[in-house]
Amino acid sequence: MKDGNKNQKKETSTSANQIKKSGANYKDLSEGFRLIIENTADIILQATLTGKITYMSPSCERIADYKPEEMIGKSFTKFVPKKELPRYFSKIKEMISGKKIDNFETYVVHKDGHLISVEFSGQIVKIKNKSFVNGVLRDITERKNVEKELQESESQLKKFVEKSPIGIYRTTPDGEIIMANPALVHMLGYSSFEELSKWNLESTLYHPAYPRKQFKKRIEKDKKIIGLESTWTKKDGSTLFIRENASVIYDADGGICCYEGTVENLTRQKEIERSLRKSEENYRTLVENQTDIVFKIGRDMEFLYINPSYCNLFGKKEKDLLGKKYLSFIHEDDREKTQKAFDKTCKSPYTCYVEHRAMTKDGWRWIALSNKSILDSDNNIVGIIGIGRDITKQKKAEIELSQTKEFLQNVIDSATEFILTFDVNGKISFWNKSAERITGFKAQQIIGRRPTMLEVFDKPKELEGYLNEAFEGKMSTFDDLLLKTKGGREKLIKTTNSIMRNEGKQPIGILFIGKDISRESEIHGKLLPGTSYLIINENIEPALDLFIDLTISNYDGLFITRDSLNKMQSIFPSIDVDVVELSQENIEGVDCVYDPDTLTAKIEEFSSKHFQPIILFDRIDYLLSNFSFEKVIKVIYKLNDIIALNSAILLLRLNPTIIDERQLAIIEEEIKRLPSQKIANIKLEDEIYDILAYIYEQDKRNMLASFQKVSREFSISKATTAKRADSLKEKDLIFIKKRGKAKTMHVSEKGKALLNKRKAA
């Protein structure tokens, strides 16, 4: 008994261990199933028989942009197009009846409203005596697109076959006709394919000039037949002259499936050839009254016959041309290709086409030539007939068109403007060299993609919305395009855009043309064309910095100064800037001006001749020291009018230490201060001012003032640093740049002006 109890306890312990191990295995297995379901590309779902969703796998977010929690607990009808609901309910009834549903193609609604093609498979399952619909939804959008393309391709191919003037057929090796296009049915004199398909090529029908066995033997040996000329018998018993091309089509096992071929009706051509051979007189009458040039040459390419049009074009008599070589009149650069073209007439189909230059009475002219070999009754070549015409005008037009196209492409590629086009599907179709230069992204990385598929656009969804509205006829302005370069920098593009249309006035795309104004937008905000600005500063450097930045941004610059030419050359070593020196002396190689009227004329001439003129007038104190203030203020009045008239920008630098307050006030009435110098009523606490001064010192040393660096320097938290930076930024005293994940602060011109003012005080 003791031993029995011992064994019973051992068995009980073993069973418990097995149950525990099974539970662990079941837990692992459940976890594995969960991971599989949640990571599958398809949507796994469960719903009650009333349609309430009880489970939705995470894939729904990738496919329909809904999170699972947005769908669970709601009726599936909210995510299905109304017109599809009857089909869904029908399938649910089938599942309730015990049927499993496979590959049911339907649609679901994406979160943004568009329809997604899906394939549903599912069945009813019972869980704890409750019935549920378990199913899988697979996104088949890509497959549907491929099917559509295949259907379109098949439709186009079918149209081509049905509309082709050449006969096209398929037959089995046993002689059954499995396909013949309308051209072949008509060619053979039958009313329909059904009537034609009743015949078998092994025993009846077309009675070719060669046995069917010979045809099969040849095609199965050579895999194809090219240019086989023969005669067939039509339904009414008449003879049909044809040229046949055929090939073998194999099945998946390598066996012969069928023969596929084309048939060209040569009856008319053969009748003409026979008629020409029978009647030389008719031949000459036909040829000699042609406006096209017609000639006959032997196999050695010597002229045997020339029609009057040929003689007239070349300005020679027939006797002077007979016996001469055809190539002797051809441009030497075209002789090789012409000879190669004529060589093609030595083998079936014994024809060729070539365009070449020939020396005529009017000089070199382009000739388009069609040639065909003349065959005797034994199919030996006895000569070549050529028919041609002067296509010089057409050729010149083609060359000019090609050159124009190449020129326009070069213009677009060399343009400094940003050029971008979208097709009607919202995909980028053109991305020019300037766009590559500005963003760092190559055309092959951009073309064929939508904005939301790319990192280069700052607001891709907004841009796509604009494109959709534009194609719907709701064209609006889209002035500034903010781009992100490959290196992470931001670029602001000022754009103009327009709808591109085909000859039928249908939209084919949208064109964006723009200019990079990133640098301009960072420099003192936006300086307005046609405006004069006053820069009050003892030091010329801030004015020079602004002037140089604007000339780099495609402005045309004129610098008026008292400094020497050598000093100016050191300031502008690589920038094309016009310089006028204020001086009474005549200095060799230097444009010198003394009196105000001559200076005014210089500025007016420069402003009127340039597209984006920017003038920096430095040292106006020179005029004040040599002429009366009344004279100088009249010059300023006139200059202001010239600047406004020519949409130019004038920067007038004035040293406040050499002019009294009354005179300064009069000048300020006429010319407004630079936006960055309007620092009146700006008050800063000492701790914020110290941060501004520190950032400026870092700028002057070409060092970066990051948020972390400022926090460490002033022993303040990151939150305090951010708050004080926001205060400076709100007053336009600094601007912030993103460099990857880090942010750096830089003092604006307005900030520099405030620092200088406080320093002077």
XYZ file of N, CA, C and O in Angstrom, residues 28-139:
448
model
N 3.085 30.470 -24.737
C 4.070 30.808 -25.780
C 3.414 30.765 -27.146
O 3.676 31.622 -28.001
N 2.600 29.737 -27.357
C 1.938 29.591 -28.666
C 0.975 30.755 -28.906
O 0.934 31.325 -30.003
N 0.211 31.155 -27.915
C -0.716 32.282 -28.051
C 0.046 33.564 -28.351
O -0.365 34.368 -29.177
N 1.166 33.738 -27.618
C 1.976 34.940 -27.868
C 2.503 34.943 -29.291
O 2.533 35.975 -29.973
N 2.894 33.760 -29.773
C 3.382 33.639 -31.157
C 2.300 33.994 -32.158
O 2.559 34.729 -33.120
N 1.064 33.480 -31.908
C -0.047 33.804 -32.808
C -0.330 35.301 -32.793
O -0.618 35.906 -33.824
N -0.279 35.891 -31.585
C -0.537 37.323 -31.490
C 0.481 38.125 -32.291
O 0.130 39.054 -33.039
N 1.756 37.759 -32.163
C 2.808 38.458 -32.904
C 2.617 38.296 -34.401
O 2.821 39.243 -35.178
N 2.220 37.101 -34.825
C 1.997 36.863 -36.264
C 0.857 37.738 -36.764
O 0.966 38.413 -37.788
N -0.270 37.756 -36.032
C -1.455 38.522 -36.449
C -1.144 40.011 -36.493
O -1.508 40.712 -37.422
N -0.444 40.502 -35.454
C -0.215 41.941 -35.369
C 0.869 42.418 -36.323
O 1.028 43.621 -36.528
N 1.636 41.503 -36.898
C 2.697 41.913 -37.818
C 2.434 41.499 -39.259
O 3.283 41.699 -40.121
N 1.270 40.910 -39.505
C 0.968 40.520 -40.890
C 0.596 41.750 -41.703
O 0.114 42.747 -41.174
N 0.854 41.694 -42.999
C 0.561 42.826 -43.894
C -0.940 42.966 -44.125
O -1.422 44.058 -44.416
N -1.683 41.859 -43.997
C -3.127 41.897 -44.211
C -3.842 42.341 -42.930
O -3.287 42.296 -41.826
N -5.110 42.758 -43.098
C -5.927 43.128 -41.934
C -6.654 41.877 -41.440
O -7.382 41.226 -42.196
N -6.441 41.524 -40.183
C -7.154 40.412 -39.530
C -8.264 41.043 -38.691
O -7.991 41.956 -37.901
N -9.507 40.576 -38.877
C -10.601 41.221 -38.167
C -11.569 40.177 -37.610
O -11.618 39.029 -38.066
N -12.340 40.630 -36.615
C -13.413 39.805 -36.044
C -14.599 40.729 -35.756
O -14.408 41.858 -35.299
N -15.799 40.236 -36.090
C -16.996 41.042 -35.883
C -18.143 40.137 -35.461
O -18.169 38.935 -35.757
N -19.085 40.749 -34.757
C -20.293 39.998 -34.399
C -21.169 39.853 -35.632
O -20.930 40.496 -36.662
N -22.194 38.992 -35.519
C -23.091 38.795 -36.665
C -23.918 40.050 -36.951
O -24.464 40.199 -38.053
N -23.950 40.983 -36.001
C -24.673 42.244 -36.248
C -23.777 43.284 -36.895
O -24.229 44.386 -37.200
N -22.499 42.926 -37.073
C -21.593 43.838 -37.770
C -20.698 44.641 -36.852
O -19.886 45.444 -37.323
N -20.787 44.475 -35.539
C -19.952 45.230 -34.613
C -18.541 44.640 -34.611
O -18.357 43.442 -34.416
N -17.549 45.480 -34.805
C -16.149 45.031 -34.884
C -15.629 44.792 -33.476
O -15.669 45.681 -32.614
N -15.113 43.576 -33.245
C -14.588 43.231 -31.923
C -13.074 43.138 -31.913
O -12.451 43.209 -30.858
N -12.453 42.989 -33.086
C -10.983 42.984 -33.168
C -10.561 43.490 -34.550
O -11.209 43.194 -35.561
N -9.465 44.257 -34.563
C -8.907 44.754 -35.827
C -7.383 44.804 -35.663
O -6.863 45.407 -34.719
N -6.674 44.127 -36.536
C -5.210 44.070 -36.416
C -4.587 45.412 -36.783
O -5.192 46.227 -37.484
N -3.355 45.681 -36.321
C -2.700 46.989 -36.554
C -2.533 47.342 -38.025
O -2.345 48.504 -38.349
N -2.588 46.359 -38.918
C -2.390 46.659 -40.349
C -3.437 47.618 -40.891
O -3.237 48.220 -41.956
N -4.562 47.777 -40.199
C -5.605 48.686 -40.680
C -5.107 50.126 -40.745
O -5.558 50.907 -41.580
N -4.147 50.461 -39.865
C -3.619 51.832 -39.892
C -2.780 52.067 -41.138
O -2.849 53.115 -41.760
N -1.983 51.061 -41.532
C -1.152 51.208 -42.726
C -2.008 51.253 -43.989
O -1.742 52.032 -44.909
N -3.079 50.443 -44.026
C -3.878 50.335 -45.246
C -4.947 51.422 -45.326
O -5.120 52.044 -46.379
N -5.657 51.689 -44.208
C -6.794 52.625 -44.255
C -6.597 53.857 -43.391
O -7.466 54.723 -43.348
N -5.442 53.957 -42.693
C -5.085 55.119 -41.862
C -5.919 55.208 -40.586
O -5.948 56.239 -39.934
N -6.655 54.098 -40.231
C -7.391 54.062 -38.965
C -6.581 53.270 -37.943
O -6.021 52.200 -38.277
N -6.524 53.739 -36.716
C -5.953 52.944 -35.638
C -7.001 51.892 -35.236
O -8.215 52.143 -35.367
N -6.559 50.739 -34.743
C -7.531 49.706 -34.357
C -8.591 50.228 -33.386
O -9.775 49.921 -33.526
N -8.156 51.071 -32.419
C -9.110 51.532 -31.424
C -10.173 52.457 -32.018
O -11.233 52.674 -31.411
N -9.894 53.051 -33.186
C -10.887 53.892 -33.854
C -11.989 53.050 -34.499
O -13.055 53.573 -34.838
N -11.731 51.767 -34.732
C -12.682 50.908 -35.445
C -13.394 49.926 -34.519
O -14.567 49.607 -34.732
N -12.672 49.448 -33.502
C -13.250 48.444 -32.595
C -14.438 49.054 -31.856
O -14.372 50.170 -31.343
N -15.508 48.317 -31.825
C -16.726 48.763 -31.172
C -17.700 49.461 -32.099
O -18.822 49.763 -31.707
N -17.270 49.703 -33.330
C -18.148 50.361 -34.297
C -18.612 49.371 -35.346
O -17.974 48.349 -35.577
N -19.683 49.721 -36.020
C -20.217 48.848 -37.069
C -19.323 48.909 -38.307
O -18.824 49.990 -38.664
N -19.131 47.768 -38.923
C -18.282 47.720 -40.113
C -18.861 48.574 -41.241
O -18.146 48.990 -42.149
N -20.184 48.860 -41.166
C -20.829 49.627 -42.257
C -20.292 51.045 -42.356
O -20.424 51.686 -43.388
N -19.666 51.561 -41.257
C -19.092 52.901 -41.291
C -17.851 52.959 -42.155
O -17.399 54.042 -42.534
N -17.270 51.806 -42.460
C -16.004 51.773 -43.198
C -16.172 51.134 -44.576
O -15.189 50.745 -45.216
N -17.420 51.015 -45.013
C -17.715 50.354 -46.295
C -18.539 51.310 -47.157
O -19.451 51.969 -46.639
N -18.264 51.409 -48.458
C -19.097 52.252 -49.331
C -20.549 51.773 -49.308
O -20.813 50.562 -49.284
N -21.497 52.698 -49.313
C -22.917 52.340 -49.231
C -23.324 51.389 -50.352
O -24.099 50.456 -50.138
N -22.794 51.628 -51.553
C -23.206 50.795 -52.686
C -22.698 49.353 -52.553
O -23.197 48.450 -53.229
N -21.711 49.126 -51.675
C -21.171 47.786 -51.486
C -21.888 47.009 -50.390
O -21.693 45.795 -50.258
N -22.672 47.702 -49.571
C -23.307 47.046 -48.414
C -24.161 45.841 -48.808
O -24.081 44.787 -48.146
N -25.008 45.921 -49.855
C -25.798 44.732 -50.224
C -24.916 43.513 -50.508
O -25.280 42.387 -50.157
N -23.779 43.730 -51.138
C -22.893 42.598 -51.440
C -22.292 42.031 -50.156
O -22.142 40.816 -49.997
N -21.931 42.929 -49.214
C -21.405 42.471 -47.926
C -22.448 41.632 -47.193
O -22.147 40.548 -46.674
N -23.692 42.154 -47.116
C -24.742 41.430 -46.393
C -25.006 40.075 -47.036
O -25.283 39.079 -46.353
N -24.909 40.014 -48.366
C -25.117 38.747 -49.071
C -24.061 37.729 -48.654
O -24.360 36.549 -48.412
N -22.796 38.198 -48.553
C -21.713 37.294 -48.164
C -21.856 36.852 -46.713
O -21.517 35.714 -46.358
N -22.337 37.755 -45.851
C -22.536 37.382 -44.442
C -23.598 36.285 -44.343
O -23.462 35.316 -43.579
N -24.679 36.402 -45.132
C -25.711 35.358 -45.142
C -25.124 34.021 -45.575
O -25.458 32.972 -45.023
N -24.248 34.064 -46.595
C -23.622 32.823 -47.066
C -22.783 32.202 -45.960
O -22.766 30.974 -45.783
N -22.040 33.040 -45.223
C -21.208 32.508 -44.129
C -22.080 31.932 -43.024
O -21.746 30.892 -42.430
N -23.201 32.638 -42.724
C -24.103 32.132 -41.668
C -24.660 30.768 -42.066
O -24.883 29.888 -41.219
N -24.844 30.566 -43.374
C -25.370 29.279 -43.844
C -24.308 28.179 -43.814
O -24.580 27.039 -44.175
N -23.070 28.557 -43.385
C -22.011 27.551 -43.261
C -20.983 27.608 -44.367
O -20.028 26.826 -44.368
N -21.141 28.513 -45.295
C -20.207 28.605 -46.427
C -18.997 29.464 -46.042
O -19.121 30.477 -45.375
N -17.848 29.044 -46.503
C -16.611 29.814 -46.307
C -16.439 30.729 -47.518
O -16.576 30.302 -48.649
N -16.141 31.984 -47.283
C -15.976 32.964 -48.362
C -14.494 33.129 -48.683
O -13.682 33.383 -47.781
N -14.157 32.955 -49.949
C -12.765 33.137 -50.387
C -12.712 34.181 -51.500
O -13.534 34.178 -52.422
N -11.718 35.063 -51.383
C -11.362 35.999 -52.473
C -12.550 36.841 -52.947
O -12.768 37.011 -54.144
N -13.303 37.371 -52.016
C -14.410 38.275 -52.336
C -13.838 39.686 -52.544
O -13.331 40.310 -51.611
N -13.881 40.165 -53.780
C -13.299 41.465 -54.117
C -14.323 42.573 -53.887
O -15.442 42.513 -54.402
N -13.912 43.591 -53.117
C -14.812 44.688 -52.767
C -13.973 45.916 -52.437
O -12.795 45.993 -52.818
N -14.577 46.859 -51.659
C -13.868 48.082 -51.305
C -14.086 48.404 -49.833
O -15.102 48.030 -49.234
N -13.117 49.118 -49.240
C -13.295 49.760 -47.949
C -12.930 51.230 -48.124
O -12.248 51.596 -49.073
N -13.394 52.049 -47.170
C -13.176 53.489 -47.281
C -11.966 53.886 -46.451
O -11.891 53.587 -45.253
N -10.997 54.547 -47.092
C -9.825 55.082 -46.399
C -10.261 56.230 -45.491
O -11.313 56.834 -45.692
N -9.462 56.550 -44.525
C -9.801 57.624 -43.589
C -9.981 58.957 -44.311
O -10.777 59.793 -43.896
N -9.217 59.166 -45.390
C -9.354 60.431 -46.125
C -10.495 60.411 -47.135
O -10.728 61.385 -47.858
N -11.235 59.270 -47.224
C -12.423 59.217 -48.059
C -12.292 58.448 -49.358
O -13.296 58.102 -49.973
N -11.051 58.191 -49.808
C -10.941 57.467 -51.073
C -11.122 55.966 -50.846
O -10.959 55.461 -49.724
N -11.482 55.242 -51.924
C -11.772 53.813 -51.825
C -10.516 52.993 -52.035
O -9.670 53.319 -52.866
N -10.423 51.902 -51.274
C -9.291 50.972 -51.386
C -9.829 49.629 -51.869
O -10.770 49.081 -51.295
N -9.230 49.090 -52.904
C -9.626 47.761 -53.391
C -9.074 46.704 -52.440
O -7.884 46.692 -52.119
N -9.947 45.793 -51.964
C -9.526 44.745 -51.032
C -10.129 43.407 -51.449
O -11.086 43.346 -52.237
N -9.563 42.365 -50.889
C -10.049 41.005 -51.123
C -10.349 40.400 -49.749
O -9.481 40.394 -48.867
N -11.597 39.913 -49.553
C -12.021 39.405 -48.249
C -12.135 37.885 -48.293
O -12.689 37.314 -49.236
N -11.616 37.254 -47.262
C -11.801 35.819 -47.052
C -12.215 35.638 -45.595
O -11.626 36.257 -44.698
N -13.230 34.805 -45.354
C -13.657 34.651 -43.978
C -14.686 33.553 -43.794
O -15.166 32.930 -44.751
N -15.056 33.332 -42.528
C -16.049 32.323 -42.200
C -16.579 32.601 -40.785
O -16.041 33.425 -40.049
N -17.638 31.888 -40.428
C -18.222 32.013 -39.089
C -17.501 31.052 -38.139
O -17.264 29.887 -38.479
N -17.113 31.582 -36.967
C -16.512 30.727 -35.933
C -17.297 30.907 -34.640
O -17.932 31.948 -34.420
N -17.248 29.903 -33.805
C -17.938 29.970 -32.516
C -16.910 30.042 -31.403
O -15.971 29.252 -31.346
N -17.089 31.006 -30.539
C -16.205 31.179 -29.393
C -17.088 31.309 -28.168
O -17.892 32.257 -28.064
N -16.977 30.308 -27.259
C -17.792 30.279 -26.045
C -19.281 30.400 -26.381
O -20.010 31.248 -25.858
N -19.681 29.602 -27.346
C -21.079 29.508 -27.772
C -21.604 30.784 -28.448
O -22.798 30.962 -28.623
N -20.697 31.691 -28.805
C -21.095 32.884 -29.539
C -20.500 32.834 -30.942
O -19.364 32.414 -31.107
N -21.271 33.271 -31.931
C -20.816 33.234 -33.329
C -20.200 34.577 -33.719
O -20.740 35.636 -33.396
N -19.068 34.469 -34.396
C -18.367 35.667 -34.874
C -17.960 35.464 -36.328
O -17.794 34.334 -36.795
N -17.788 36.585 -37.016
C -17.210 36.548 -38.371
C -15.718 36.795 -38.227
O -15.297 37.854 -37.750
N -14.930 35.791 -38.579
C -13.474 35.958 -38.624
C -13.062 36.128 -40.082
O -13.483 35.345 -40.937
N -12.246 37.156 -40.353
C -11.893 37.387 -41.757
C -10.541 38.033 -41.934
O -9.903 38.505 -40.985
N -10.118 38.037 -43.200
C -8.844 38.652 -43.602
C -9.146 39.598 -44.762
O -9.809 39.216 -45.724
N -8.678 40.828 -44.649
C -8.797 41.813 -45.735
C -7.412 42.070 -46.314
O -6.494 42.433 -45.576
N -7.272 41.878 -47.573
C -5.968 42.088 -48.241
C -6.075 43.265 -49.205
O -7.007 43.335 -50.012
N -5.130 44.192 -49.110
C -5.078 45.352 -50.028
C -4.623 44.866 -51.398
O -3.515 44.374 -51.561
